[in-house]
């Protein structure tokens, strides 16, 4: 029998531990001490937290669209919604860069023509089929687009300084991220 033969007592706790260890070995499981188990779990938690943090830090989420044969994007967190340009009402006396206004979600949204703002060649009103409604400082306005490409994740390493204008970044594949604060300022937009 296991235990101390001189006293005749059996150490059931030690015997149970040895049986549990033997059972684990037979089942193919590794026997980890409680300290080693805590270390392994802490390492896994640290690696998971770092990967989540790096993922957020390394990309920028944008909504990409096309206007005047060029590709543009706006930060996804500034996008309120995208809708069809049907129902766009002209605004008499408005500057050329304001196409008109739409009623959307119980508010009147002015719609900008980026072709006019940025000095791009472009077709007529029929080419502009979508409106990307954005929010800047609790104000809403729309950007007329020919086509919406959808959400994209831009690697921060691919972002470079943009050309002069209302832009924040330029990517390697010529996608320009718009500076919505500059676009919302009539003094900046009126110069285009």
Tab-separated table of C-alpha atoms in Angstrom:
chain	number	residue	atom	x	y	z
A	1	UNK	CA	0.000	0.000	0.000
A	2	UNK	CA	0.999	3.600	-0.561
A	3	UNK	CA	1.900	5.785	2.351
A	4	UNK	CA	4.143	5.514	5.355
A	5	UNK	CA	4.533	1.798	6.176
A	6	UNK	CA	5.922	2.449	9.656
A	7	UNK	CA	2.822	4.279	10.930
A	8	UNK	CA	0.300	2.286	8.906
A	9	UNK	CA	-1.513	5.442	7.739
A	10	UNK	CA	-2.397	6.020	4.102
A	11	UNK	CA	-2.020	9.530	2.641
A	12	UNK	CA	-5.207	9.606	0.568
A	13	UNK	CA	-4.570	13.131	-0.720
A	14	UNK	CA	-1.194	12.183	-2.183
A	15	UNK	CA	-2.638	8.983	-3.569
A	16	UNK	CA	-5.547	10.865	-5.227
A	17	UNK	CA	-3.086	13.387	-6.776
A	18	UNK	CA	-0.937	10.572	-8.201
A	19	UNK	CA	-4.014	8.831	-9.600
A	20	UNK	CA	-5.200	12.081	-11.217
A	21	UNK	CA	-1.749	12.639	-12.759
A	22	UNK	CA	-1.675	9.081	-14.095
A	23	UNK	CA	-5.204	9.453	-15.496
A	24	UNK	CA	-4.201	12.674	-17.290
A	25	UNK	CA	-1.114	11.026	-18.792
A	26	UNK	CA	-3.196	8.084	-19.988
A	27	UNK	CA	-5.684	10.473	-21.632
A	28	UNK	CA	-2.842	12.307	-23.373
A	29	UNK	CA	-3.304	15.556	-21.484
A	30	UNK	CA	-0.401	17.565	-20.186
A	31	UNK	CA	-0.296	18.062	-16.470
A	32	UNK	CA	0.396	21.703	-15.726
A	33	UNK	CA	1.047	23.111	-12.343
A	34	UNK	CA	-1.362	25.859	-11.309
A	35	UNK	CA	1.458	28.425	-11.640
A	36	UNK	CA	2.353	27.298	-15.187
A	37	UNK	CA	-1.308	27.283	-16.168
A	38	UNK	CA	-1.670	30.932	-15.003
A	39	UNK	CA	1.479	31.874	-16.968
A	40	UNK	CA	0.156	30.259	-20.176
A	41	UNK	CA	-3.230	31.963	-19.817
A	42	UNK	CA	-1.588	35.343	-19.118
A	43	UNK	CA	0.623	34.983	-22.228
A	44	UNK	CA	-2.407	34.148	-24.373
A	45	UNK	CA	-4.397	37.107	-23.005
A	46	UNK	CA	-1.462	39.480	-23.612
A	47	UNK	CA	-1.014	38.238	-27.211
A	48	UNK	CA	-4.744	38.589	-27.925
A	49	UNK	CA	-4.860	42.120	-26.495
A	50	UNK	CA	-1.814	43.182	-28.520
A	51	UNK	CA	-3.244	41.798	-31.764
A	52	UNK	CA	-6.516	43.682	-31.252
A	53	UNK	CA	-4.674	46.903	-30.447
A	54	UNK	CA	-2.372	46.598	-33.479
A	55	UNK	CA	-5.298	45.865	-35.791
A	56	UNK	CA	-7.090	49.090	-34.794
A	57	UNK	CA	-3.935	51.147	-34.978
A	58	UNK	CA	-2.757	49.900	-38.367
A	59	UNK	CA	-5.844	50.549	-40.511
A	60	UNK	CA	-8.241	53.369	-41.270
A	61	UNK	CA	-11.856	52.564	-42.193
A	62	UNK	CA	-13.237	54.648	-45.058
A	63	UNK	CA	-16.155	54.706	-47.473
A	64	UNK	CA	-14.785	54.925	-51.026
A	65	UNK	CA	-16.609	56.424	-54.005
A	66	UNK	CA	-15.983	57.800	-57.504
A	67	UNK	CA	-16.500	61.310	-58.863
A	68	UNK	CA	-15.229	62.755	-62.151
A	69	UNK	CA	-13.193	59.644	-62.928
A	70	UNK	CA	-11.261	59.893	-59.641
A	71	UNK	CA	-11.502	57.881	-56.419
A	72	UNK	CA	-12.220	59.549	-53.088
A	73	UNK	CA	-13.031	58.404	-49.582
A	74	UNK	CA	-14.352	59.747	-46.306
A	75	UNK	CA	-13.733	58.316	-42.821
A	76	UNK	CA	-16.417	55.734	-42.121
A	77	UNK	CA	-17.216	57.190	-38.699
A	78	UNK	CA	-18.322	60.472	-40.364
A	79	UNK	CA	-20.751	58.736	-42.763
A	80	UNK	CA	-24.390	58.986	-41.708
A	81	UNK	CA	-25.847	57.092	-44.683
A	82	UNK	CA	-25.804	56.729	-48.460
A	83	UNK	CA	-28.863	57.313	-50.607
A	84	UNK	CA	-29.914	57.712	-54.220
A	85	UNK	CA	-29.755	61.200	-55.692
A	86	UNK	CA	-33.421	61.038	-56.733
A	87	UNK	CA	-35.419	63.915	-55.313
A	88	UNK	CA	-32.542	66.389	-55.401
A	89	UNK	CA	-34.107	69.865	-55.482
A	90	UNK	CA	-32.177	72.783	-56.968
A	91	UNK	CA	-31.512	75.777	-54.723
A	92	UNK	CA	-31.891	79.025	-56.700
A	93	UNK	CA	-29.126	81.495	-55.902
A	94	UNK	CA	-26.866	78.821	-54.360
A	95	UNK	CA	-23.194	78.695	-55.349
A	96	UNK	CA	-22.278	76.451	-58.318
A	97	UNK	CA	-20.691	73.836	-56.058
A	98	UNK	CA	-24.068	73.233	-54.309
A	99	UNK	CA	-26.114	70.913	-56.517
A	100	UNK	CA	-29.225	71.283	-54.425
A	101	UNK	CA	-30.765	69.732	-51.346
A	102	UNK	CA	-32.437	66.483	-50.338
A	103	UNK	CA	-34.836	65.762	-47.533
A	104	UNK	CA	-33.417	62.825	-45.650
A	105	UNK	CA	-34.374	61.520	-42.233
A	106	UNK	CA	-36.501	64.598	-41.523
A	107	UNK	CA	-33.745	67.078	-42.289
A	108	UNK	CA	-32.743	69.149	-45.291
A	109	UNK	CA	-29.294	68.120	-46.514
A	110	UNK	CA	-27.353	70.363	-48.919
A	111	UNK	CA	-25.476	68.336	-51.553
A	112	UNK	CA	-22.032	69.389	-52.803
A	113	UNK	CA	-20.710	68.717	-56.296
A	114	UNK	CA	-17.080	67.666	-55.784
A	115	UNK	CA	-16.442	68.178	-59.486
A	116	UNK	CA	-17.005	71.914	-58.967
A	117	UNK	CA	-15.182	72.044	-55.629
A	118	UNK	CA	-12.099	70.223	-56.926
A	119	UNK	CA	-12.111	71.520	-60.504
A	120	UNK	CA	-12.734	68.105	-62.099
A	121	UNK	CA	-14.077	67.356	-65.536
A	122	UNK	CA	-17.408	65.663	-65.361
A	123	UNK	CA	-20.655	64.820	-66.975
A	124	UNK	CA	-24.077	66.073	-66.116
A	125	UNK	CA	-26.414	65.530	-63.235
A	126	UNK	CA	-27.437	62.102	-64.523
A	127	UNK	CA	-23.920	60.770	-63.783
A	128	UNK	CA	-24.301	61.525	-60.076
A	129	UNK	CA	-26.457	58.647	-58.854
A	130	UNK	CA	-25.595	58.517	-55.134
A	131	UNK	CA	-25.239	60.931	-52.244
A	132	UNK	CA	-22.937	60.171	-49.319
A	133	UNK	CA	-24.393	62.017	-46.318
A	134	UNK	CA	-21.741	62.930	-43.758
A	135	UNK	CA	-21.808	64.620	-40.360
A	136	UNK	CA	-19.252	67.195	-39.290
A	137	UNK	CA	-19.666	69.032	-35.974
A	138	UNK	CA	-23.363	68.086	-35.793
A	139	UNK	CA	-23.973	69.512	-39.294
A	140	UNK	CA	-25.008	67.268	-42.186
A	141	UNK	CA	-24.192	67.651	-45.877
A	142	UNK	CA	-24.053	65.356	-48.854
A	143	UNK	CA	-21.359	64.568	-51.399
A	144	UNK	CA	-22.674	63.646	-54.840
A	145	UNK	CA	-21.004	60.518	-56.262
A	146	UNK	CA	-21.131	58.614	-59.522
A	147	UNK	CA	-20.575	55.279	-57.833
A	148	UNK	CA	-20.005	54.065	-54.253
A	149	UNK	CA	-17.306	51.397	-53.955
A	150	UNK	CA	-18.059	50.601	-50.308
A	151	UNK	CA	-16.136	50.272	-47.085
A	152	UNK	CA	-12.383	49.774	-47.274
A	153	UNK	CA	-9.683	49.277	-44.690
A	154	UNK	CA	-6.637	51.373	-45.574
A	155	UNK	CA	-3.307	50.286	-44.089
A	156	UNK	CA	-1.839	53.298	-42.276
A	157	UNK	CA	1.569	52.461	-43.766
A	158	UNK	CA	0.128	53.156	-47.248
A	159	UNK	CA	-1.139	56.644	-46.340
A	160	UNK	CA	0.974	59.598	-47.480
A	161	UNK	CA	0.679	63.374	-47.594
A	162	UNK	CA	-1.926	64.494	-50.124
A	163	UNK	CA	-1.689	67.172	-52.789
A	164	UNK	CA	-2.950	70.664	-51.872
A	165	UNK	CA	-6.693	70.817	-51.335
A	166	UNK	CA	-9.301	69.483	-48.949
A	167	UNK	CA	-7.553	66.132	-48.413
A	168	UNK	CA	-6.080	64.370	-45.387
A	169	UNK	CA	-4.358	61.377	-47.015
A	170	UNK	CA	-3.431	59.850	-50.345
A	171	UNK	CA	-2.946	56.093	-50.795
A	172	UNK	CA	-0.538	54.295	-53.121
A	173	UNK	CA	-3.406	53.423	-55.463
A	174	UNK	CA	-4.473	57.106	-55.745
A	175	UNK	CA	-7.437	57.028	-53.372
A	176	UNK	CA	-7.720	60.471	-51.774
A	177	UNK	CA	-9.255	60.750	-48.310
A	178	UNK	CA	-11.245	63.978	-48.046
A	179	UNK	CA	-10.920	66.458	-45.188
A	180	UNK	CA	-14.564	66.944	-44.252
A	181	UNK	CA	-13.854	69.852	-41.918
A	182	UNK	CA	-12.394	71.826	-44.835
A	183	UNK	CA	-15.281	70.796	-47.097
A	184	UNK	CA	-17.814	71.994	-44.519
A	185	UNK	CA	-16.223	75.493	-44.487
A	186	UNK	CA	-17.877	77.665	-47.172
A	187	UNK	CA	-14.821	79.937	-47.429
A	188	UNK	CA	-12.607	76.978	-48.398
A	189	UNK	CA	-15.152	75.343	-50.707
A	190	UNK	CA	-16.052	78.583	-52.439
A	191	UNK	CA	-12.513	78.952	-53.737
A	192	UNK	CA	-12.642	75.729	-55.821
